[in-house]
Amino acid sequence: MADIYVRGGWVLTLDSNRRIIKNGAVAISDGFIVDVGKKEELDPSYKSFSDIVIEAERDIVMPGLVNTHVHLAQGLIRHCADYLPLIKWLKNRVWPLQGSYKPEEALASAKLVVAEMLKTGTTAFLETGLVGRYGPDNIIEFLHDSGIRAAVARHVMDLKGYALEENILHEGLVEPGDISFKDTLRLYHKYNGLSNRIWIWFGPRTPGAVSLELYRKISEKARELNTGITMHLAEVREDVEYTMKSFGKKPVEFANWLGLTGRNVVLVHVVWVEDDEIKLLSQTGTTVSHNPSSNMKLASGAARTSEMLKSGVNVALGTDGGPSNNTYDLMREMKHAALLQPVRTLNAEAIRAEQVVEMATINGARALMIDDMVGSIEKGKRADVIILDYWVPHLHPLVNPVSHLAYAASGSDVKHSIIDGKLVMYDRKLLTIDEEKIIEEAEKAAWEVYNRTGICKEPDTIWPIL
């Protein structure tokens, strides 16, 4: 593995002191960060002795982004479900499309999503739930070969509902509980810990699709295996109605009752919660994956992330999927996270740029339980590092790079990406996967799905297309 030396520019360490090093440098060897400091101090030891020297005088150097909520299977359908609230969006569009997938189409979707994430600065992510019809083995093996770091949840379910609506899940996505649970274990024993970059998690479906018995079984087994759990919770008001009417419990109380809170749990969205639930999230060390773009597009609501952060909840960021966000660019998500809280609270100080950048990096690493490994630029950590070009009009003048990251940058500003000490993108060219081939395969696969289902064959636009 080549030694890499990045010299010059602004280095945002995200270490415990949150140091920002102007005219800094980062030395990487054998996959690890071996030194961080001022360029003039590190140059004598590394400039002439490294295999690869990256000149970063006009760049921002920072930890790779961690996307804590991704639907790999939704890359092919990113424009297929506009202008719908969540349950109609699922029932009428998303589930019928995904429920028709063949394994090769799901793989084409996953490849497209990973290419986009690598191009826009994501170096690690959490997949929320693969199912059997997607061919999870092929997807996981592709993830490994791409060089990305990933926690991959496998969906577990034994019912067909969503909240109080029974039997609405598309038949193509229905799986018996014993099969989905056992297949998660199979994947865990086959792939967990692969190259210290791939982990297998449990992905129980949203309340209404999983029995209490199976939820408890998932909780117990995840703790036994020391692996993670991720689940959508309190995304829309119907979720609150379901847990209150069915069990007399608020959503977070419901999750805690079943053992679905804790350091190894990432709850997604968590929009409709009250103060006592936020306190419970903090007390249990549970992570919340905040997905502002998805919540806004589907009119789900605005999560109370300012209050969560003040209460000590680990809040991370996610893009969600193609049809709920239309992009997997976590840089863009930072801006939405930064802007949503002031308008929700009518308080311009509701959230700081620093907090948003933390959500996209070290908090995300903590969510995946790998913050001892990545999430910051520190000596001894694995080298997941991205380099952004700030010599562009929208990032000038540059006085405060943190503000620019939260409010002005986009994924297209990322020009180099390093994962586990290996360059996976250099000068905006992907090095581990064939971007052009992936786009061609995705285009073909998407039309196979559209033609089979009759959904998304025509653009949903009120403008004439001639």
Short mmCIF file of C-alpha atoms in Angstrom, two decimals, residues 2-434:
data_model
loop_
_atom_site.label_atom_id
_atom_site.label_comp_id
_atom_site.label_asym_id
_atom_site.label_seq_id
_atom_site.Cartn_x
_atom_site.Cartn_y
_atom_site.Cartn_z
CA ALA A 2 1.38 3.37 -1.05
CA ASP A 3 2.40 6.01 1.47
CA ILE A 4 0.46 9.23 0.87
CA TYR A 5 1.41 12.71 1.99
CA VAL A 6 -1.14 15.53 1.75
CA ARG A 7 0.45 18.95 2.18
CA GLY A 8 -0.98 22.46 2.40
CA GLY A 9 -4.46 23.85 2.74
CA TRP A 10 -6.87 23.88 5.66
CA VAL A 11 -6.90 20.64 7.65
CA LEU A 12 -10.08 20.12 9.67
CA THR A 13 -9.10 17.41 12.12
CA LEU A 14 -12.39 16.86 14.01
CA ASP A 15 -10.16 15.57 16.83
CA SER A 16 -11.17 15.99 20.47
CA ASN A 17 -9.99 19.61 20.40
CA ARG A 18 -11.52 20.21 16.95
CA ARG A 19 -8.25 21.72 15.71
CA ILE A 20 -8.20 23.46 12.35
CA ILE A 21 -4.66 23.56 10.99
CA LYS A 22 -3.96 26.27 8.44
CA ASN A 23 -1.28 25.29 5.95
CA GLY A 24 -1.41 21.81 7.43
CA ALA A 25 -0.33 18.35 6.35
CA VAL A 26 -1.39 14.73 6.82
CA ALA A 27 0.92 11.73 6.47
CA ILE A 28 -0.56 8.31 5.69
CA SER A 29 1.22 4.95 5.76
CA ASP A 30 -0.07 1.37 5.58
CA GLY A 31 -3.65 2.60 5.78
CA PHE A 32 -3.12 4.64 8.95
CA ILE A 33 -2.74 8.34 9.65
CA VAL A 34 0.78 8.54 11.05
CA ASP A 35 1.18 12.28 11.47
CA VAL A 36 -0.84 15.50 11.41
CA GLY A 37 0.51 19.01 11.77
CA LYS A 38 1.89 22.08 10.08
CA LYS A 39 3.29 21.56 6.60
CA GLU A 40 6.63 23.12 7.41
CA GLU A 41 7.02 20.78 10.38
CA LEU A 42 6.09 17.58 8.52
CA ASP A 43 7.72 18.25 5.14
CA PRO A 44 11.25 17.17 6.13
CA SER A 45 10.02 13.76 7.27
CA TYR A 46 7.49 12.95 4.54
CA LYS A 47 7.71 15.11 1.41
CA SER A 48 10.60 13.25 -0.20
CA PHE A 49 9.83 9.84 1.25
CA SER A 50 6.17 9.28 0.33
CA ASP A 51 5.02 7.36 -2.74
CA ILE A 52 2.26 9.87 -3.48
CA VAL A 53 2.39 13.57 -2.62
CA ILE A 54 -0.87 15.52 -2.97
CA GLU A 55 -0.45 19.27 -3.15
CA ALA A 56 -3.40 20.76 -1.29
CA GLU A 57 -2.53 24.45 -0.94
CA ARG A 58 -5.90 25.49 -2.36
CA ASP A 59 -7.88 22.74 -0.68
CA ILE A 60 -9.79 21.77 2.44
CA VAL A 61 -8.65 18.46 3.93
CA MET A 62 -11.13 16.76 6.22
CA PRO A 63 -12.39 13.38 7.43
CA GLY A 64 -14.48 11.42 4.97
CA LEU A 65 -18.24 11.82 5.31
CA VAL A 66 -20.37 9.14 6.95
CA ASN A 67 -23.89 8.72 5.56
CA THR A 68 -26.01 7.00 8.21
CA HIS A 69 -29.12 6.27 6.16
CA VAL A 70 -28.92 4.94 2.63
CA HIS A 71 -31.24 2.88 0.42
CA LEU A 72 -28.95 1.28 -2.16
CA ALA A 73 -31.92 -0.18 -4.02
CA GLN A 74 -33.46 3.22 -4.70
CA GLY A 75 -30.82 4.61 -7.03
CA LEU A 76 -32.79 3.53 -10.11
CA ILE A 77 -35.99 5.28 -9.00
CA ARG A 78 -34.74 8.68 -7.87
CA HIS A 79 -37.34 10.64 -9.88
CA CYS A 80 -40.24 8.21 -9.69
CA ALA A 81 -42.19 9.38 -6.65
CA ASP A 82 -42.45 13.15 -6.43
CA TYR A 83 -45.31 15.06 -4.75
CA LEU A 84 -46.52 12.28 -2.46
CA PRO A 85 -46.65 11.88 1.34
CA LEU A 86 -44.82 8.90 2.81
CA ILE A 87 -47.41 6.12 2.93
CA LYS A 88 -48.85 6.84 -0.54
CA TRP A 89 -45.27 7.27 -1.76
CA LEU A 90 -44.42 3.79 -0.47
CA LYS A 91 -47.62 1.99 -1.41
CA ASN A 92 -48.18 3.43 -4.89
CA ARG A 93 -44.66 3.95 -6.15
CA VAL A 94 -41.61 2.84 -4.20
CA TRP A 95 -42.68 -0.61 -3.04
CA PRO A 96 -44.12 -1.74 -6.40
CA LEU A 97 -40.92 -0.65 -8.14
CA GLN A 98 -38.54 -2.26 -5.65
CA GLY A 99 -40.78 -5.29 -5.30
CA SER A 100 -40.27 -6.04 -8.98
CA TYR A 101 -36.46 -5.98 -8.91
CA LYS A 102 -34.31 -8.77 -10.22
CA PRO A 103 -30.93 -9.22 -8.48
CA GLU A 104 -29.00 -7.69 -11.38
CA GLU A 105 -31.18 -4.58 -11.23
CA ALA A 106 -30.67 -4.16 -7.50
CA LEU A 107 -26.94 -4.53 -8.05
CA ALA A 108 -27.00 -1.91 -10.81
CA SER A 109 -28.80 0.44 -8.42
CA ALA A 110 -26.27 -0.19 -5.64
CA LYS A 111 -23.38 0.48 -7.99
CA LEU A 112 -24.92 3.77 -9.10
CA VAL A 113 -25.46 4.91 -5.51
CA VAL A 114 -21.93 3.98 -4.45
CA ALA A 115 -20.45 5.81 -7.43
CA GLU A 116 -22.38 8.93 -6.46
CA MET A 117 -21.35 8.69 -2.82
CA LEU A 118 -17.68 8.18 -3.64
CA LYS A 119 -17.76 11.13 -6.04
CA THR A 120 -19.30 13.41 -3.39
CA GLY A 121 -17.12 12.65 -0.37
CA THR A 122 -18.84 9.79 1.44
CA THR A 123 -16.31 7.23 2.63
CA ALA A 124 -18.56 5.18 4.94
CA PHE A 125 -22.30 4.56 5.07
CA LEU A 126 -25.11 2.57 6.65
CA GLU A 127 -27.44 0.67 4.33
CA THR A 128 -30.84 0.47 5.98
CA GLY A 129 -32.08 -2.87 4.70
CA LEU A 130 -31.43 -5.29 1.85
CA VAL A 131 -33.91 -8.06 1.08
CA GLY A 132 -33.46 -11.47 -0.49
CA ARG A 133 -34.70 -10.57 -3.95
CA TYR A 134 -31.89 -7.99 -4.27
CA GLY A 135 -29.17 -10.65 -4.10
CA PRO A 136 -27.43 -9.21 -1.04
CA ASP A 137 -24.27 -11.29 -1.45
CA ASN A 138 -23.44 -9.73 -4.81
CA ILE A 139 -24.11 -6.25 -3.47
CA ILE A 140 -21.91 -6.76 -0.41
CA GLU A 141 -19.09 -8.17 -2.52
CA PHE A 142 -19.31 -5.15 -4.82
CA LEU A 143 -19.16 -2.83 -1.81
CA HIS A 144 -16.02 -4.58 -0.65
CA ASP A 145 -14.38 -4.37 -4.07
CA SER A 146 -15.27 -0.68 -4.45
CA GLY A 147 -13.17 0.20 -1.42
CA ILE A 148 -15.95 1.94 0.47
CA ARG A 149 -16.59 1.34 4.17
CA ALA A 150 -20.11 0.09 4.94
CA ALA A 151 -22.40 -1.25 7.61
CA VAL A 152 -25.04 -3.22 5.73
CA ALA A 153 -28.35 -3.98 7.40
CA ARG A 154 -30.53 -6.80 6.17
CA HIS A 155 -34.27 -6.23 6.51
CA VAL A 156 -36.04 -8.46 9.04
CA MET A 157 -39.85 -8.67 9.11
CA ASP A 158 -42.74 -11.04 9.73
CA LEU A 159 -45.79 -8.82 9.06
CA LYS A 160 -47.03 -6.87 6.03
CA GLY A 161 -48.23 -3.60 7.53
CA TYR A 162 -47.15 -0.03 8.05
CA ALA A 163 -48.35 1.59 11.27
CA LEU A 164 -52.12 0.97 11.57
CA GLU A 165 -52.51 -0.11 7.95
CA GLU A 166 -52.31 -3.88 7.63
CA ASN A 167 -51.25 -5.93 4.61
CA ILE A 168 -50.07 -2.99 2.50
CA LEU A 169 -46.47 -4.07 1.87
CA HIS A 170 -45.92 -5.11 -1.74
CA GLU A 171 -45.86 -8.90 -2.09
CA GLY A 172 -42.53 -8.73 -3.87
CA LEU A 173 -40.91 -7.46 -0.66
CA VAL A 174 -42.64 -9.78 1.82
CA GLU A 175 -40.42 -12.34 3.55
CA PRO A 176 -41.19 -14.75 6.41
CA GLY A 177 -39.61 -13.79 9.71
CA ASP A 178 -37.57 -16.96 10.10
CA ILE A 179 -36.10 -16.60 6.62
CA SER A 180 -35.18 -12.91 6.93
CA PHE A 181 -33.73 -13.41 10.42
CA LYS A 182 -31.70 -16.49 9.47
CA ASP A 183 -30.41 -14.84 6.31
CA THR A 184 -29.16 -11.89 8.36
CA LEU A 185 -27.21 -14.35 10.50
CA ARG A 186 -25.86 -16.06 7.37
CA LEU A 187 -24.64 -12.74 5.99
CA TYR A 188 -23.17 -11.80 9.35
CA HIS A 189 -21.10 -14.97 9.61
CA LYS A 190 -20.01 -14.72 5.98
CA TYR A 191 -19.11 -11.04 5.71
CA ASN A 192 -18.97 -9.26 9.07
CA GLY A 193 -15.58 -7.64 9.58
CA LEU A 194 -14.45 -8.27 5.99
CA SER A 195 -11.24 -6.29 5.43
CA ASN A 196 -12.24 -4.25 8.49
CA ARG A 197 -14.56 -2.29 6.16
CA ILE A 198 -17.78 -4.33 5.95
CA TRP A 199 -20.16 -5.04 8.83
CA ILE A 200 -23.56 -6.74 8.86
CA TRP A 201 -26.39 -5.25 10.91
CA PHE A 202 -30.02 -6.06 11.61
CA GLY A 203 -32.54 -3.86 9.81
CA PRO A 204 -35.99 -4.48 11.29
CA ARG A 205 -38.74 -2.87 9.27
CA THR A 206 -40.83 0.01 10.60
CA PRO A 207 -43.36 -0.73 13.38
CA GLY A 208 -46.34 -2.44 11.82
CA ALA A 209 -44.20 -4.87 9.82
CA VAL A 210 -42.51 -6.67 12.71
CA SER A 211 -44.03 -8.56 15.64
CA LEU A 212 -43.02 -7.76 19.22
CA GLU A 213 -41.49 -11.22 19.54
CA LEU A 214 -39.28 -10.72 16.50
CA TYR A 215 -38.23 -7.22 17.59
CA ARG A 216 -37.07 -8.65 20.92
CA LYS A 217 -35.30 -11.52 19.18
CA ILE A 218 -33.42 -9.04 16.98
CA SER A 219 -32.41 -6.94 19.99
CA GLU A 220 -31.08 -9.94 21.89
CA LYS A 221 -29.16 -11.40 18.96
CA ALA A 222 -27.60 -8.06 17.96
CA ARG A 223 -26.22 -7.59 21.45
CA GLU A 224 -24.99 -11.17 21.55
CA LEU A 225 -23.13 -10.64 18.26
CA ASN A 226 -22.01 -7.10 19.17
CA THR A 227 -23.50 -5.74 15.98
CA GLY A 228 -25.89 -2.93 15.14
CA ILE A 229 -29.57 -2.33 14.55
CA THR A 230 -31.10 0.38 12.39
CA MET A 231 -34.81 1.15 12.06
CA HIS A 232 -37.11 3.93 10.87
CA LEU A 233 -38.99 5.46 13.80
CA ALA A 234 -41.46 8.33 14.25
CA GLU A 235 -40.97 9.52 10.69
CA VAL A 236 -44.60 10.60 10.29
CA ARG A 237 -47.51 11.22 12.65
CA GLU A 238 -49.03 7.85 11.71
CA ASP A 239 -46.11 6.18 13.49
CA VAL A 240 -47.01 7.90 16.76
CA GLU A 241 -50.66 7.00 16.30
CA TYR A 242 -49.70 3.35 15.83
CA THR A 243 -47.53 2.94 18.94
CA MET A 244 -49.92 4.94 21.13
CA LYS A 245 -53.11 3.18 20.03
CA SER A 246 -51.60 -0.29 19.88
CA PHE A 247 -49.31 -0.26 22.93
CA GLY A 248 -49.95 2.94 24.87
CA LYS A 249 -46.37 4.06 24.28
CA LYS A 250 -44.69 6.92 22.45
CA PRO A 251 -42.36 5.80 19.64
CA VAL A 252 -39.08 6.03 21.57
CA GLU A 253 -40.72 4.44 24.62
CA PHE A 254 -41.89 1.64 22.33
CA ALA A 255 -38.37 1.13 20.94
CA ASN A 256 -36.81 1.18 24.41
CA TRP A 257 -39.42 -1.30 25.71
CA LEU A 258 -38.29 -3.76 23.02
CA GLY A 259 -34.56 -3.24 23.53
CA LEU A 260 -34.25 -1.17 20.36
CA THR A 261 -32.25 1.65 21.91
CA GLY A 262 -28.61 1.85 22.91
CA ARG A 263 -25.12 2.47 21.64
CA ASN A 264 -25.57 -0.08 18.85
CA VAL A 265 -28.85 1.37 17.56
CA VAL A 266 -29.41 3.98 14.84
CA LEU A 267 -33.00 5.22 14.74
CA VAL A 268 -33.85 7.00 11.51
CA HIS A 269 -35.82 10.25 11.11
CA VAL A 270 -37.26 10.47 14.67
CA VAL A 271 -39.32 13.51 13.72
CA TRP A 272 -42.40 13.22 15.96
CA VAL A 273 -40.95 12.94 19.46
CA GLU A 274 -41.41 14.83 22.72
CA ASP A 275 -38.98 16.08 25.37
CA ASP A 276 -39.09 12.95 27.50
CA GLU A 277 -38.30 10.82 24.45
CA ILE A 278 -35.30 12.99 23.60
CA LYS A 279 -34.08 12.52 27.17
CA LEU A 280 -34.49 8.75 26.78
CA LEU A 281 -32.47 8.77 23.56
CA SER A 282 -29.69 10.60 25.37
CA GLN A 283 -29.77 8.34 28.42
CA THR A 284 -29.55 5.19 26.31
CA GLY A 285 -26.81 6.45 23.97
CA THR A 286 -28.98 5.91 20.92
CA THR A 287 -28.05 7.60 17.64
CA VAL A 288 -30.57 9.54 15.57
CA SER A 289 -29.99 9.67 11.82
CA HIS A 290 -31.34 13.04 10.68
CA ASN A 291 -32.53 13.15 7.06
CA PRO A 292 -33.78 16.70 6.48
CA SER A 293 -34.12 16.55 2.68
CA SER A 294 -36.30 13.46 2.83
CA ASN A 295 -38.41 14.85 5.66
CA MET A 296 -39.00 18.07 3.73
CA LYS A 297 -39.76 16.46 0.38
CA LEU A 298 -42.27 13.97 1.82
CA ALA A 299 -43.79 16.63 4.10
CA SER A 300 -43.06 14.39 7.07
CA GLY A 301 -42.07 17.18 9.44
CA ALA A 302 -38.92 18.72 10.90
CA ALA A 303 -36.94 16.73 13.45
CA ARG A 304 -36.02 18.45 16.72
CA THR A 305 -32.30 18.08 16.20
CA SER A 306 -31.39 21.29 18.05
CA GLU A 307 -33.02 19.96 21.21
CA MET A 308 -31.48 16.54 20.66
CA LEU A 309 -27.99 17.96 20.37
CA LYS A 310 -28.47 20.09 23.49
CA SER A 311 -29.58 16.97 25.35
CA GLY A 312 -26.46 15.06 24.32
CA VAL A 313 -28.04 12.80 21.71
CA ASN A 314 -25.62 11.61 19.04
CA VAL A 315 -27.22 13.05 15.89
CA ALA A 316 -25.77 12.01 12.54
CA LEU A 317 -26.80 12.71 8.95
CA GLY A 318 -28.36 10.60 6.22
CA THR A 319 -29.50 11.23 2.68
CA ASP A 320 -32.18 8.52 2.63
CA GLY A 321 -32.95 7.25 -0.87
CA GLY A 322 -33.28 8.34 -4.47
CA PRO A 323 -37.03 9.04 -4.56
CA SER A 324 -37.14 10.83 -1.19
CA ASN A 325 -34.12 13.04 -1.73
CA ASN A 326 -33.07 12.57 -5.36
CA THR A 327 -29.39 12.69 -4.43
CA TYR A 328 -26.96 10.83 -2.18
CA ASP A 329 -24.74 13.90 -1.79
CA LEU A 330 -24.14 14.33 1.95
CA MET A 331 -22.53 17.72 1.39
CA ARG A 332 -25.88 19.04 0.22
CA GLU A 333 -27.53 17.41 3.21
CA MET A 334 -25.34 19.46 5.53
CA LYS A 335 -26.84 22.66 4.16
CA HIS A 336 -30.39 21.43 4.68
CA ALA A 337 -29.54 20.35 8.23
CA ALA A 338 -28.05 23.79 8.89
CA LEU A 339 -31.04 25.69 7.51
CA LEU A 340 -33.97 23.63 8.75
CA GLN A 341 -33.48 24.24 12.48
CA PRO A 342 -33.49 28.07 12.36
CA VAL A 343 -36.71 28.12 10.33
CA ARG A 344 -38.30 25.46 12.55
CA THR A 345 -37.46 27.28 15.78
CA LEU A 346 -37.43 30.88 14.46
CA ASN A 347 -34.03 31.12 16.12
CA ALA A 348 -30.99 31.97 14.00
CA GLU A 349 -28.74 30.39 16.64
CA ALA A 350 -30.58 27.05 16.68
CA ILE A 351 -27.63 25.16 15.23
CA ARG A 352 -24.02 25.97 14.36
CA ALA A 353 -22.04 25.03 11.27
CA GLU A 354 -19.59 23.15 13.49
CA GLN A 355 -22.37 20.89 14.76
CA VAL A 356 -23.51 20.11 11.24
CA VAL A 357 -20.00 19.12 10.13
CA GLU A 358 -19.71 16.94 13.23
CA MET A 359 -22.99 15.25 12.30
CA ALA A 360 -21.57 14.37 8.89
CA THR A 361 -18.24 13.03 10.19
CA ILE A 362 -17.40 12.02 13.75
CA ASN A 363 -21.03 11.61 14.84
CA GLY A 364 -21.63 9.37 11.85
CA ALA A 365 -18.60 7.29 12.73
CA ARG A 366 -19.93 7.01 16.29
CA ALA A 367 -23.27 5.86 14.89
CA LEU A 368 -21.56 3.03 13.01
CA MET A 369 -19.52 2.21 16.15
CA ILE A 370 -16.26 2.90 14.32
CA ASP A 371 -15.32 6.28 15.83
CA ASP A 372 -12.21 4.69 17.31
CA MET A 373 -11.20 3.92 13.73
CA VAL A 374 -12.38 6.83 11.54
CA GLY A 375 -14.36 10.08 11.68
CA SER A 376 -11.45 12.39 12.46
CA ILE A 377 -7.94 13.06 11.25
CA GLU A 378 -5.80 11.84 14.12
CA LYS A 379 -2.60 9.90 14.45
CA GLY A 380 -3.37 6.19 14.74
CA LYS A 381 -6.74 6.24 13.00
CA ARG A 382 -7.45 4.63 9.65
CA ALA A 383 -7.04 7.11 6.82
CA ASP A 384 -10.49 8.04 5.53
CA VAL A 385 -9.77 11.51 4.18
CA ILE A 386 -11.34 13.72 1.52
CA ILE A 387 -9.90 16.78 -0.16
CA LEU A 388 -12.10 19.60 -1.47
CA ASP A 389 -11.11 22.24 -3.96
CA TYR A 390 -11.88 25.62 -2.43
CA TRP A 391 -10.42 27.61 -5.34
CA VAL A 392 -13.87 28.16 -6.80
CA PRO A 393 -16.13 31.25 -6.73
CA HIS A 394 -18.75 29.86 -4.35
CA LEU A 395 -16.13 29.11 -1.66
CA HIS A 396 -14.44 32.50 -1.77
CA PRO A 397 -13.39 34.48 0.08
CA LEU A 398 -12.27 31.81 2.53
CA VAL A 399 -12.05 32.92 6.14
CA ASN A 400 -14.10 30.19 7.80
CA PRO A 401 -13.97 26.80 6.01
CA VAL A 402 -16.48 25.28 8.45
CA SER A 403 -19.13 27.80 7.48
CA HIS A 404 -18.48 27.13 3.80
CA LEU A 405 -18.85 23.38 4.31
CA ALA A 406 -22.21 23.77 6.02
CA TYR A 407 -23.71 26.46 3.80
CA ALA A 408 -21.91 26.66 0.45
CA ALA A 409 -20.06 23.48 -0.53
CA SER A 410 -21.42 20.60 -2.57
CA GLY A 411 -20.18 17.13 -3.34
CA SER A 412 -18.84 18.28 -6.70
CA ASP A 413 -16.16 20.21 -4.80
CA VAL A 414 -14.54 16.95 -3.67
CA LYS A 415 -11.61 16.11 -5.92
CA HIS A 416 -9.67 13.41 -4.04
CA SER A 417 -10.91 10.68 -1.72
CA ILE A 418 -8.90 8.26 0.40
CA ILE A 419 -10.43 5.26 2.19
CA ASP A 420 -8.40 3.02 4.46
CA GLY A 421 -5.26 4.68 3.16
CA LYS A 422 -6.06 3.95 -0.50
CA LEU A 423 -6.93 6.52 -3.14
CA VAL A 424 -10.40 5.68 -4.46
CA MET A 425 -10.81 8.96 -6.36
CA TYR A 426 -8.10 11.20 -7.74
CA ASP A 427 -8.77 14.44 -9.57
CA ARG A 428 -12.49 13.53 -9.58
CA LYS A 429 -11.86 10.22 -11.38
CA LEU A 430 -13.01 7.05 -9.63
CA LEU A 431 -10.17 4.53 -9.44
CA THR A 432 -11.79 1.36 -8.09
CA ILE A 433 -14.96 1.19 -10.19
CA ASP A 434 -15.89 2.01 -13.80
#
